[in-house]
Coordinates of C-alpha atoms in Angstrom, one line a residue:
Chain A
M27 CA 142.6 -119.7 64.7
I28 CA 139.3 -118.2 63.7
S29 CA 138.0 -119.4 60.3
K30 CA 136.9 -116.8 57.8
P31 CA 133.1 -116.3 57.6
P32 CA 131.7 -117.7 54.3
S33 CA 131.3 -115.2 51.5
R34 CA 127.8 -114.1 50.3
S35 CA 128.3 -115.9 46.9
A36 CA 129.2 -119.1 48.7
L37 CA 126.0 -118.9 50.8
L38 CA 124.0 -118.2 47.7
S39 CA 125.6 -121.1 45.8
T40 CA 124.7 -123.4 48.8
S41 CA 121.1 -122.2 48.7
A42 CA 120.8 -122.7 44.9
A43 CA 122.4 -126.2 45.1
S44 CA 119.9 -127.2 47.9
I45 CA 117.0 -126.1 45.7
I46 CA 118.4 -128.0 42.7
V47 CA 118.9 -131.1 44.7
F48 CA 115.4 -130.9 46.2
L49 CA 113.8 -130.5 42.8
A50 CA 115.9 -133.3 41.3
V51 CA 115.0 -135.7 44.1
W52 CA 111.3 -134.7 43.8
E53 CA 111.4 -135.3 40.0
L54 CA 113.2 -138.6 40.3
I55 CA 110.7 -140.0 42.9
C56 CA 107.8 -139.1 40.6
R57 CA 109.4 -140.4 37.4
A58 CA 110.4 -143.7 39.1
G59 CA 106.7 -144.2 39.8
W60 CA 107.1 -144.2 43.6
I61 CA 104.4 -141.6 43.9
D62 CA 101.3 -141.4 41.8
P63 CA 101.3 -138.0 40.0
I64 CA 97.7 -137.5 41.2
F65 CA 99.0 -137.3 44.8
L66 CA 102.2 -135.3 43.9
P67 CA 102.9 -134.1 40.4
P68 CA 106.6 -133.8 39.3
P69 CA 108.1 -130.3 39.2
S70 CA 108.4 -130.7 35.4
A71 CA 104.6 -131.0 35.2
V72 CA 104.1 -128.0 37.4
F73 CA 106.5 -126.0 35.2
A74 CA 104.8 -127.1 32.0
K75 CA 101.4 -126.1 33.5
A76 CA 102.9 -122.7 34.5
M77 CA 104.2 -122.2 30.9
G78 CA 100.9 -123.2 29.4
M79 CA 99.0 -120.8 31.7
A80 CA 101.5 -118.0 31.0
G81 CA 101.0 -118.5 27.3
E82 CA 97.2 -118.2 27.7
G83 CA 97.8 -115.1 29.9
T84 CA 95.9 -116.5 32.9
L85 CA 98.9 -117.0 35.2
I86 CA 99.7 -113.3 35.7
G87 CA 96.0 -112.5 35.9
N88 CA 95.6 -114.8 38.9
V89 CA 98.7 -113.4 40.6
L90 CA 97.6 -109.8 40.1
A91 CA 94.0 -110.5 41.2
S92 CA 95.2 -112.0 44.5
G93 CA 98.0 -109.4 44.9
R94 CA 95.5 -106.6 44.5
R95 CA 93.1 -108.1 47.1
V96 CA 96.0 -108.8 49.5
M97 CA 97.4 -105.3 49.2
I98 CA 94.1 -103.4 49.5
G99 CA 93.0 -105.5 52.5
F100 CA 96.4 -105.3 54.1
L101 CA 96.9 -101.6 53.6
A102 CA 93.4 -100.8 54.8
A103 CA 94.0 -102.9 58.0
T104 CA 97.3 -101.3 58.7
A105 CA 96.0 -97.8 58.0
V106 CA 93.5 -98.3 60.8
A107 CA 95.6 -100.6 63.1
I108 CA 98.7 -98.4 63.3
P109 CA 97.2 -95.1 64.6
L110 CA 94.6 -97.0 66.7
G111 CA 97.3 -99.3 68.1
I112 CA 99.5 -96.3 69.1
I113 CA 96.6 -94.7 70.9
L114 CA 95.7 -97.9 72.7
G115 CA 99.4 -98.6 73.5
T116 CA 99.8 -95.2 75.1
S117 CA 96.4 -94.7 76.8
T118 CA 95.5 -97.1 79.7
Y119 CA 91.8 -96.0 79.6
A120 CA 91.5 -96.4 75.8
R121 CA 93.1 -99.9 76.2
A122 CA 90.6 -100.8 79.0
A123 CA 87.7 -99.7 76.7
F124 CA 88.9 -101.5 73.6
D125 CA 90.5 -104.7 75.1
P126 CA 87.2 -106.7 75.4
I127 CA 86.4 -106.0 71.7
L128 CA 89.9 -106.9 70.6
S129 CA 89.7 -110.1 72.7
F130 CA 86.5 -111.0 70.8
L131 CA 87.9 -110.2 67.3
R132 CA 91.4 -111.7 67.7
P133 CA 90.6 -115.4 67.6
L134 CA 88.1 -115.2 64.7
P135 CA 89.6 -116.8 61.5
S136 CA 89.1 -114.9 58.3
M137 CA 86.8 -117.6 57.0
S138 CA 84.2 -117.0 59.7
W139 CA 83.6 -113.6 58.2
I140 CA 82.4 -114.9 54.9
P141 CA 78.6 -115.2 55.6
L142 CA 78.4 -111.7 57.2
S143 CA 80.7 -110.1 54.5
L144 CA 78.4 -111.6 51.8
L145 CA 75.4 -109.9 53.4
W146 CA 77.1 -106.6 54.0
F147 CA 79.0 -106.2 50.7
G148 CA 77.4 -108.7 48.4
I149 CA 79.3 -110.6 45.8
T150 CA 81.8 -107.9 45.1
E151 CA 85.5 -107.2 45.3
T152 CA 84.9 -105.1 48.4
Q153 CA 83.7 -108.4 50.1
K154 CA 87.1 -110.0 49.3
Y155 CA 89.0 -106.9 50.6
S156 CA 86.9 -107.1 53.8
I157 CA 87.8 -110.7 54.4
V158 CA 91.6 -109.8 54.2
F159 CA 90.9 -106.7 56.3
M160 CA 89.1 -108.6 59.0
G161 CA 91.6 -111.5 59.0
T162 CA 94.6 -109.1 59.5
F163 CA 93.2 -106.1 61.4
A164 CA 93.1 -107.6 64.9
P165 CA 96.6 -109.3 64.7
A166 CA 98.1 -106.0 63.3
L167 CA 96.5 -104.1 66.1
V168 CA 98.0 -106.4 68.7
Y169 CA 101.5 -106.0 67.1
V170 CA 101.2 -102.2 67.2
I171 CA 99.9 -102.1 70.8
E172 CA 102.8 -104.3 72.0
A173 CA 105.4 -102.4 69.9
T174 CA 104.2 -99.1 71.5
R175 CA 104.1 -100.5 75.0
N176 CA 107.6 -101.9 74.6
V177 CA 109.1 -98.4 74.2
D178 CA 111.5 -97.7 77.1
P179 CA 109.5 -95.7 79.7
L180 CA 112.8 -94.1 80.8
L181 CA 113.1 -92.4 77.4
I182 CA 109.5 -91.1 77.6
R183 CA 110.1 -89.7 81.1
A184 CA 113.4 -88.2 80.0
A185 CA 111.6 -86.4 77.1
Q186 CA 108.9 -85.2 79.4
N187 CA 111.4 -83.9 82.0
L188 CA 113.1 -82.0 79.1
G189 CA 109.8 -80.2 78.5
A190 CA 108.4 -82.2 75.6
N191 CA 104.6 -82.1 75.2
R192 CA 102.4 -85.1 74.4
W193 CA 102.7 -84.7 70.7
Q194 CA 106.5 -84.2 70.8
V195 CA 106.8 -87.4 73.0
M196 CA 104.7 -89.3 70.5
K197 CA 106.6 -87.9 67.4
E198 CA 110.1 -88.0 68.8
V199 CA 110.1 -91.0 71.2
I200 CA 107.2 -93.4 70.9
L201 CA 106.9 -93.5 67.1
P202 CA 110.6 -94.0 66.3
G203 CA 111.0 -96.4 69.2
S204 CA 108.1 -98.6 68.2
L205 CA 108.6 -98.4 64.4
P206 CA 111.1 -101.3 64.1
Q207 CA 108.8 -103.7 65.9
I208 CA 105.8 -102.4 64.0
L209 CA 107.5 -103.0 60.7
S210 CA 108.6 -106.5 61.5
G211 CA 105.1 -107.2 62.7
M212 CA 103.6 -105.9 59.4
K213 CA 105.9 -108.4 57.6
V214 CA 104.2 -111.2 59.5
I215 CA 100.8 -109.7 58.9
L216 CA 101.4 -109.5 55.1
G217 CA 102.1 -113.2 55.1
L218 CA 98.9 -113.7 57.1
A219 CA 97.0 -111.6 54.5
W220 CA 97.9 -114.2 51.9
T221 CA 96.3 -117.0 53.9
C222 CA 93.2 -114.7 54.2
V223 CA 93.0 -114.3 50.4
I224 CA 92.5 -118.0 50.0
S225 CA 89.3 -117.7 52.2
A226 CA 88.3 -114.6 50.3
E227 CA 88.5 -116.3 47.0
L228 CA 86.4 -119.3 48.0
V229 CA 83.3 -117.3 47.3
A230 CA 82.3 -115.5 44.1
A231 CA 85.9 -115.4 42.7
R232 CA 86.7 -116.1 39.0
E233 CA 90.4 -115.5 39.3
G234 CA 93.1 -115.4 41.9
L235 CA 95.6 -117.9 43.4
G236 CA 93.1 -119.1 46.0
F237 CA 90.5 -119.7 43.2
L238 CA 93.2 -121.5 41.2
I239 CA 94.0 -123.8 44.1
M240 CA 90.4 -124.5 44.9
N241 CA 89.4 -125.1 41.3
G242 CA 92.4 -127.3 40.8
K243 CA 91.4 -129.3 43.8
E244 CA 87.9 -129.8 42.4
F245 CA 89.2 -131.3 39.2
F246 CA 92.1 -133.2 40.8
Q247 CA 94.6 -131.0 38.8
T248 CA 97.3 -131.3 41.5
E249 CA 99.9 -129.6 39.3
V250 CA 97.6 -126.5 39.3
V251 CA 97.3 -126.8 43.1
V252 CA 101.1 -127.0 43.6
L253 CA 101.6 -124.2 41.1
G254 CA 99.1 -122.0 43.1
M255 CA 101.0 -122.8 46.3
L256 CA 104.4 -122.0 44.7
L257 CA 103.1 -118.7 43.3
I258 CA 101.8 -117.7 46.8
S259 CA 105.2 -118.5 48.3
I260 CA 107.1 -116.7 45.5
T261 CA 104.8 -113.6 45.8
V262 CA 105.3 -113.5 49.6
L263 CA 109.1 -113.8 49.1
V264 CA 109.0 -110.9 46.7
T265 CA 106.8 -108.7 48.9
D266 CA 109.0 -109.6 51.9
F267 CA 112.1 -108.5 49.9
V268 CA 110.4 -105.2 49.0
F269 CA 109.4 -104.8 52.7
R270 CA 112.9 -105.3 53.8
V271 CA 114.2 -102.7 51.4
L272 CA 111.6 -100.3 52.7
E273 CA 112.5 -101.2 56.3
N274 CA 116.2 -100.5 55.6
R275 CA 115.4 -97.1 54.2
V276 CA 112.9 -96.0 56.9
L277 CA 115.1 -97.3 59.7
R278 CA 118.4 -96.1 58.3
W279 CA 119.0 -94.2 61.5
Q280 CA 118.9 -97.4 63.5
R281 CA 122.0 -99.0 61.8
Chain B
M17 CA 93.8 -173.8 92.3
A18 CA 94.7 -175.6 89.0
F19 CA 91.4 -177.4 89.0
S20 CA 89.3 -174.3 89.5
R21 CA 91.3 -172.5 86.7
R22 CA 90.6 -175.4 84.3
V23 CA 86.9 -175.4 85.3
F24 CA 86.8 -171.6 84.7
L25 CA 88.5 -171.9 81.2
H26 CA 86.1 -174.7 80.2
T27 CA 83.1 -172.7 81.3
V28 CA 84.3 -169.7 79.3
A29 CA 85.0 -171.8 76.2
A30 CA 81.6 -173.6 76.4
G31 CA 79.8 -170.3 77.0
S32 CA 81.5 -168.7 74.0
A33 CA 80.6 -171.6 71.8
V34 CA 77.0 -171.4 72.8
A35 CA 77.0 -167.6 72.2
V36 CA 78.6 -167.9 68.8
A37 CA 76.2 -170.7 67.7
G38 CA 73.3 -168.5 68.7
M39 CA 74.5 -165.6 66.5
P40 CA 73.1 -165.0 63.1
L41 CA 75.5 -165.9 60.2
A42 CA 75.4 -162.3 58.9
A43 CA 76.7 -160.9 62.2
L44 CA 79.5 -163.4 62.2
A45 CA 80.6 -162.6 58.7
A46 CA 79.8 -158.9 58.8
T47 CA 82.1 -157.0 56.4
Q48 CA 82.7 -153.4 57.3
V49 CA 82.2 -150.9 54.4
K50 CA 83.3 -147.3 54.8
Y51 CA 80.8 -145.3 52.9
G52 CA 81.3 -141.7 51.7
G53 CA 78.0 -139.8 52.0
S54 CA 76.3 -136.5 52.6
A55 CA 72.7 -135.2 52.9
W56 CA 72.4 -135.1 49.1
L57 CA 69.7 -137.1 47.4
G58 CA 72.2 -139.5 45.8
H59 CA 73.0 -140.9 49.2
Y60 CA 69.5 -141.7 50.2
P61 CA 69.7 -145.4 49.2
A62 CA 72.9 -146.1 51.2
Y63 CA 71.4 -144.3 54.2
L64 CA 68.1 -146.1 54.0
A65 CA 69.8 -149.4 53.5
M66 CA 71.6 -148.8 56.7
T67 CA 68.7 -147.4 58.8
E68 CA 66.2 -150.0 57.5
G69 CA 68.5 -152.9 58.3
F70 CA 68.9 -154.1 54.7
L71 CA 72.7 -153.9 54.9
K72 CA 72.8 -155.8 58.3
E73 CA 70.7 -158.5 56.8
A74 CA 73.2 -158.8 53.9
G75 CA 76.1 -159.1 56.4
I76 CA 77.4 -155.6 55.9
E77 CA 78.3 -153.1 58.6
Q78 CA 78.3 -149.6 57.1
D79 CA 80.5 -146.9 58.5
W80 CA 79.0 -143.6 57.3
Q81 CA 81.4 -140.8 56.6
S82 CA 80.1 -137.4 55.6
F83 CA 81.8 -135.2 53.0
G84 CA 80.8 -131.7 51.8
T85 CA 81.8 -132.2 48.2
S86 CA 82.2 -135.0 45.7
S87 CA 85.8 -134.0 45.2
S88 CA 86.6 -134.5 48.9
R89 CA 84.7 -137.8 48.9
M90 CA 86.7 -139.0 45.9
S91 CA 89.9 -137.9 47.5
A92 CA 89.0 -140.2 50.4
V93 CA 88.3 -143.0 47.9
M94 CA 91.8 -142.4 46.4
S95 CA 93.5 -142.5 49.7
G96 CA 91.7 -145.6 50.8
G97 CA 89.7 -143.9 53.5
V98 CA 86.4 -144.8 51.8
D99 CA 85.4 -148.1 50.1
I100 CA 82.1 -147.2 48.5
A101 CA 80.7 -143.8 47.6
C102 CA 78.1 -142.1 45.6
T103 CA 79.6 -139.1 43.7
G104 CA 78.7 -136.6 41.1
I105 CA 80.1 -137.8 37.8
V106 CA 82.2 -134.6 37.2
S107 CA 84.6 -135.5 40.1
A108 CA 84.8 -139.1 38.9
L109 CA 85.5 -137.9 35.3
A110 CA 88.1 -135.5 36.5
L111 CA 89.9 -138.3 38.2
M112 CA 89.5 -140.6 35.2
A113 CA 91.0 -137.9 33.0
R114 CA 94.1 -138.1 35.3
G115 CA 94.3 -141.8 34.7
A116 CA 93.3 -142.8 38.3
K117 CA 92.5 -146.5 38.3
Q118 CA 91.8 -146.8 42.0
F119 CA 88.0 -147.0 41.6
S120 CA 85.3 -148.4 39.4
V121 CA 81.7 -147.3 38.6
I122 CA 79.4 -150.1 39.7
A123 CA 75.9 -148.6 39.6
I124 CA 73.7 -145.6 38.7
P125 CA 71.4 -144.8 41.6
E126 CA 69.0 -142.3 40.1
N127 CA 68.2 -139.5 37.7
F128 CA 67.6 -136.2 39.5
G129 CA 67.1 -134.0 36.5
R130 CA 64.0 -132.3 37.8
V131 CA 65.5 -131.0 41.0
E132 CA 68.4 -129.1 39.5
G133 CA 68.0 -126.0 37.3
L134 CA 68.6 -122.4 36.5
M135 CA 66.3 -119.9 38.2
V136 CA 65.9 -116.2 37.4
R137 CA 64.1 -113.2 38.7
G138 CA 63.0 -109.9 37.1
G139 CA 61.0 -111.3 34.2
V140 CA 63.9 -112.9 32.3
K141 CA 62.2 -115.2 29.8
S142 CA 65.1 -116.7 27.8
I143 CA 68.8 -117.6 28.2
Q144 CA 69.6 -114.8 25.7
E145 CA 68.2 -112.3 28.2
L146 CA 70.9 -113.2 30.7
K147 CA 73.4 -111.2 28.6
G148 CA 75.1 -108.8 31.0
K149 CA 73.6 -110.4 34.1
K150 CA 75.1 -112.1 37.1
V151 CA 74.5 -115.8 37.4
G152 CA 75.5 -117.5 40.7
V153 CA 76.6 -121.2 40.6
T154 CA 79.0 -123.5 42.4
F155 CA 81.9 -123.9 40.2
A156 CA 83.0 -127.5 39.2
S157 CA 79.5 -128.7 39.8
S158 CA 76.8 -130.2 37.6
A159 CA 74.9 -127.0 37.8
H160 CA 78.0 -125.1 36.5
L161 CA 78.1 -127.4 33.5
L162 CA 74.4 -126.9 32.9
V163 CA 74.9 -123.1 32.9
L164 CA 77.9 -123.3 30.5
D165 CA 75.9 -125.6 28.2
L166 CA 72.8 -123.4 28.2
I167 CA 74.9 -120.2 27.5
A168 CA 76.7 -122.0 24.6
K169 CA 73.4 -123.3 23.2
A170 CA 71.9 -119.9 23.3
G171 CA 74.7 -118.5 21.2
L172 CA 76.1 -116.3 23.9
K173 CA 79.9 -116.0 24.4
P174 CA 81.1 -117.0 27.9
D175 CA 82.1 -113.5 28.8
E176 CA 78.7 -112.0 27.9
V177 CA 77.3 -113.5 31.1
T178 CA 79.0 -112.9 34.5
V179 CA 79.1 -116.4 36.0
L180 CA 80.1 -116.2 39.7
N181 CA 81.3 -118.9 41.9
V182 CA 79.0 -119.1 44.9
P183 CA 78.9 -122.1 47.3
A184 CA 75.6 -123.9 47.2
P185 CA 74.5 -123.0 50.8
E186 CA 75.0 -119.3 50.0
L187 CA 73.0 -119.2 46.8
P188 CA 69.5 -118.7 48.3
A189 CA 70.7 -115.6 50.4
A190 CA 72.6 -114.2 47.4
M191 CA 69.5 -114.5 45.2
Q192 CA 67.2 -113.1 47.9
A193 CA 69.5 -110.1 48.5
G194 CA 69.6 -109.4 44.8
Q195 CA 73.3 -109.9 44.6
I196 CA 72.8 -112.2 41.6
D197 CA 70.1 -112.1 38.9
A198 CA 70.0 -115.9 38.4
A199 CA 71.1 -119.0 40.3
A200 CA 71.7 -122.5 39.2
A201 CA 71.4 -125.0 42.0
W202 CA 70.2 -128.5 43.0
T203 CA 67.9 -129.6 45.8
P204 CA 67.5 -128.5 48.6
Q205 CA 68.8 -125.0 47.5
F206 CA 66.9 -125.4 44.2
D207 CA 63.6 -125.7 46.2
A208 CA 64.5 -122.9 48.5
I209 CA 65.3 -120.4 45.7
R210 CA 62.3 -121.6 43.6
K211 CA 60.0 -120.6 46.5
Q212 CA 61.3 -117.0 46.6
P213 CA 58.8 -114.4 45.3
G214 CA 59.3 -113.4 41.7
V215 CA 61.6 -116.4 40.9
T216 CA 60.9 -118.7 38.0
V217 CA 62.7 -121.8 36.7
L218 CA 64.2 -120.9 33.3
A219 CA 65.6 -124.3 32.6
D220 CA 66.2 -127.6 34.4
D221 CA 68.5 -130.6 33.6
T222 CA 66.1 -131.9 30.9
Q223 CA 67.2 -128.9 28.7
F224 CA 70.8 -130.1 28.9
S225 CA 72.1 -131.0 25.5
L226 CA 72.9 -134.6 26.3
Y227 CA 69.6 -135.3 28.1
Q228 CA 67.6 -135.7 24.9
S229 CA 70.0 -138.0 23.2
N230 CA 71.3 -140.1 26.1
K231 CA 69.1 -139.2 29.1
V232 CA 72.3 -137.9 30.8
T233 CA 72.0 -134.9 33.0
P234 CA 75.0 -132.5 33.5
G235 CA 76.2 -134.3 36.6
P236 CA 74.5 -137.6 37.2
D237 CA 75.4 -139.6 40.4
V238 CA 77.3 -142.8 40.1
L239 CA 78.1 -145.4 42.8
V240 CA 81.8 -146.2 42.9
V241 CA 83.8 -148.8 44.7
R242 CA 87.5 -148.7 45.5
R243 CA 89.1 -151.4 43.3
A244 CA 91.4 -152.8 46.0
F245 CA 88.4 -153.3 48.3
A246 CA 86.3 -154.9 45.5
E247 CA 89.0 -157.3 44.6
K248 CA 89.4 -158.4 48.2
N249 CA 85.6 -158.5 49.0
P250 CA 83.7 -159.2 45.7
E251 CA 80.9 -161.1 47.5
A252 CA 80.5 -158.2 50.0
V253 CA 80.1 -155.7 47.1
K254 CA 77.4 -157.9 45.5
A255 CA 75.7 -158.2 48.9
Y256 CA 76.0 -154.4 49.4
L257 CA 74.3 -153.8 46.0
S258 CA 71.4 -156.1 46.7
A259 CA 70.7 -154.3 49.9
Y260 CA 71.3 -150.9 48.2
F261 CA 68.7 -151.7 45.5
K262 CA 66.2 -152.8 48.1
A263 CA 66.5 -149.2 49.3
T264 CA 66.0 -147.7 45.8
A265 CA 62.9 -149.9 45.5
L266 CA 61.6 -148.5 48.8
L267 CA 62.3 -144.9 47.5
R268 CA 60.5 -145.6 44.2
D269 CA 57.5 -147.7 45.5
K270 CA 56.9 -146.4 49.0
P271 CA 58.3 -142.8 49.1
E272 CA 56.1 -142.0 52.1
Q273 CA 57.7 -144.8 54.1
A274 CA 61.2 -143.7 53.0
A275 CA 60.8 -140.0 53.7
G276 CA 60.5 -140.5 57.5
P277 CA 64.0 -141.9 58.2
L278 CA 65.6 -139.7 55.6
S279 CA 64.4 -136.5 57.5
K280 CA 67.0 -137.4 60.1
L281 CA 69.7 -137.2 57.5
T282 CA 68.6 -134.1 55.7
N283 CA 66.7 -132.1 58.4
L284 CA 64.0 -131.4 55.8
S285 CA 60.4 -131.3 56.8
T286 CA 58.4 -134.4 56.0
E287 CA 56.6 -132.6 53.1
D288 CA 59.9 -131.3 51.6
Q289 CA 61.6 -134.7 52.1
L290 CA 58.8 -136.4 50.3
A291 CA 59.0 -134.0 47.4
A292 CA 62.8 -134.5 47.2
V293 CA 62.3 -138.3 47.1
K294 CA 59.6 -138.0 44.4
G295 CA 61.8 -135.6 42.5
A296 CA 64.1 -138.3 41.3
D297 CA 63.7 -141.4 39.3
W298 CA 65.1 -144.3 41.3
Y299 CA 66.7 -147.1 39.2
S300 CA 66.3 -150.8 40.0
Q301 CA 69.0 -153.4 40.0
A302 CA 67.4 -154.9 36.9
Q303 CA 68.0 -151.6 35.0
Q304 CA 71.7 -151.5 35.9
A305 CA 73.0 -153.8 33.2
E306 CA 71.3 -151.8 30.5
L307 CA 72.4 -148.5 32.0
L308 CA 76.0 -149.6 32.5
K309 CA 76.3 -151.1 29.0
G310 CA 74.0 -149.0 26.9
P311 CA 73.7 -145.5 25.5
Y312 CA 73.9 -144.1 29.0
I313 CA 77.6 -144.8 29.2
E314 CA 78.0 -143.3 25.6
G315 CA 76.3 -140.2 27.2
L316 CA 78.8 -140.1 30.0
Q317 CA 81.6 -140.3 27.3
K318 CA 80.0 -137.3 25.5
L319 CA 79.7 -135.6 28.9
A320 CA 83.5 -136.0 29.4
E321 CA 84.1 -134.5 25.9
L322 CA 81.8 -131.6 26.7
L323 CA 83.8 -131.0 29.9
V324 CA 86.9 -130.8 27.7
S325 CA 85.2 -128.4 25.3
H326 CA 84.3 -126.1 28.3
K327 CA 87.9 -126.4 29.6
Q328 CA 86.9 -128.1 32.8
I329 CA 89.2 -131.1 32.3
D330 CA 92.3 -131.5 30.0
K331 CA 91.3 -134.7 28.1
A332 CA 88.4 -137.0 27.9
P333 CA 89.0 -140.4 29.4
T334 CA 87.5 -143.7 27.9
V335 CA 84.7 -143.9 30.5
K336 CA 83.9 -147.6 29.8
E337 CA 87.3 -148.6 31.2
W338 CA 86.0 -147.6 34.6
I339 CA 82.7 -149.4 34.3
D340 CA 82.4 -152.7 36.2
T341 CA 79.1 -154.6 35.6
S342 CA 80.3 -157.8 37.4
F343 CA 78.6 -156.9 40.7
V344 CA 75.1 -156.2 39.3

């Protein structure tokens, strides 16, 4: 006898219960004095801090500042990486020409761009966008190249045999074929963009979640540090959800 | 076979006894101290005490650990990774405000008020003229507090001056490239920016509001010890301090002699190194009791309250609860 698969509400209840138990155990450990609150603040302290900052209006300001930097840097990186990646994925010569440069760029962490970005853009918002851009561009490009190269060559040949020109092959075969993998890659890159924004906000930032975490660290305000970390996770979850909705709409044909 | 083994063991035992008897007492009883340092001026005494052999003479073996910021250093003290450290008071006050009892303040090494300040370009003559301008400073530092204090004293609102968070090593380049109109820094960046053409020092730490009343600069250095270490090794801490203050005496009385070994720590030229040593007032062991019990500590208390008023920390701790004069 095959058991019935669990309902969506049952799964949601299990997830909610696990969060509640996790928070309760965390609170209990802190209240019992087993962990010094300087090392790990209780969730209640983090919540109180969040409420205090929300009351002052600084909480949403920090989220929006980081969100803006992430989105601009990420969109700029994908706007360049997607067309370039498709070209490199379909042209052997272009790939041979660009591969050495990509190999040089790919291992560089976003933080390593700080000194140069400061010289190029000064202490401006553009400098922060550039850090997110440089931290996400190369990985995004690799995703797009791989997605394009993974399109079944049989489909391309079939389209060519049926008389499709280069543009038609690109539009009707390569682009739809690589889009699912490109979109799932972009979801990963969006998460990466959030790690880059922490580096971007190390220098000349007065607001943002990275700034919040670093400033909290300087003053040993661990509840601020944990709050900043939670806010990053929540924001990534929200953007991930939005991305999934977008993906479902764009790739409706695939289902 | 048994005979030869016995002879061998006796020989080893006798040899060891002779070797141990020949060793100086200090080497036998050497206590290892993990010290949290950096190339900053406040660590000169600990470094000199190590390189000049003062610590070895006192029976201390110092394990030098480098940290980029006071907060990282104090985190290491909290986690037990560092036993003794010199730190900017702001980090120590931030931890005191959180009720951290893991450390005590045991000495004040120096006063560096003349090698930290606010520098400007473009003919700015007063703090009021900074209205609408960009000031670069490392947030959560003594220089940051100096800037906030100067702005408040000049009657400017915090949002009338754009105060930007710039890490100390980036400040000279940012100032040179004209990305900021003013910079607040401490040595060696202070010296580097001051030398740039058209740059003048608008204010140094002696203009700080608490300097006149209590001789307290915005972020004086303090020497802290991990309490668990001090409770276990009280004599070692006393011995450490006696060696430490031999080094401050050398810095104060023979700066030329001190500058040589310090260049290896800081990579400064001998000339710049000598200027950095002479830029601070080095306190003696005899001055410590007065410093740790007198108006200086009241000044640190006021400094904590000032940090609260500038929203840098949530509440002011009772600083004297962290002061331990028993080792000096």
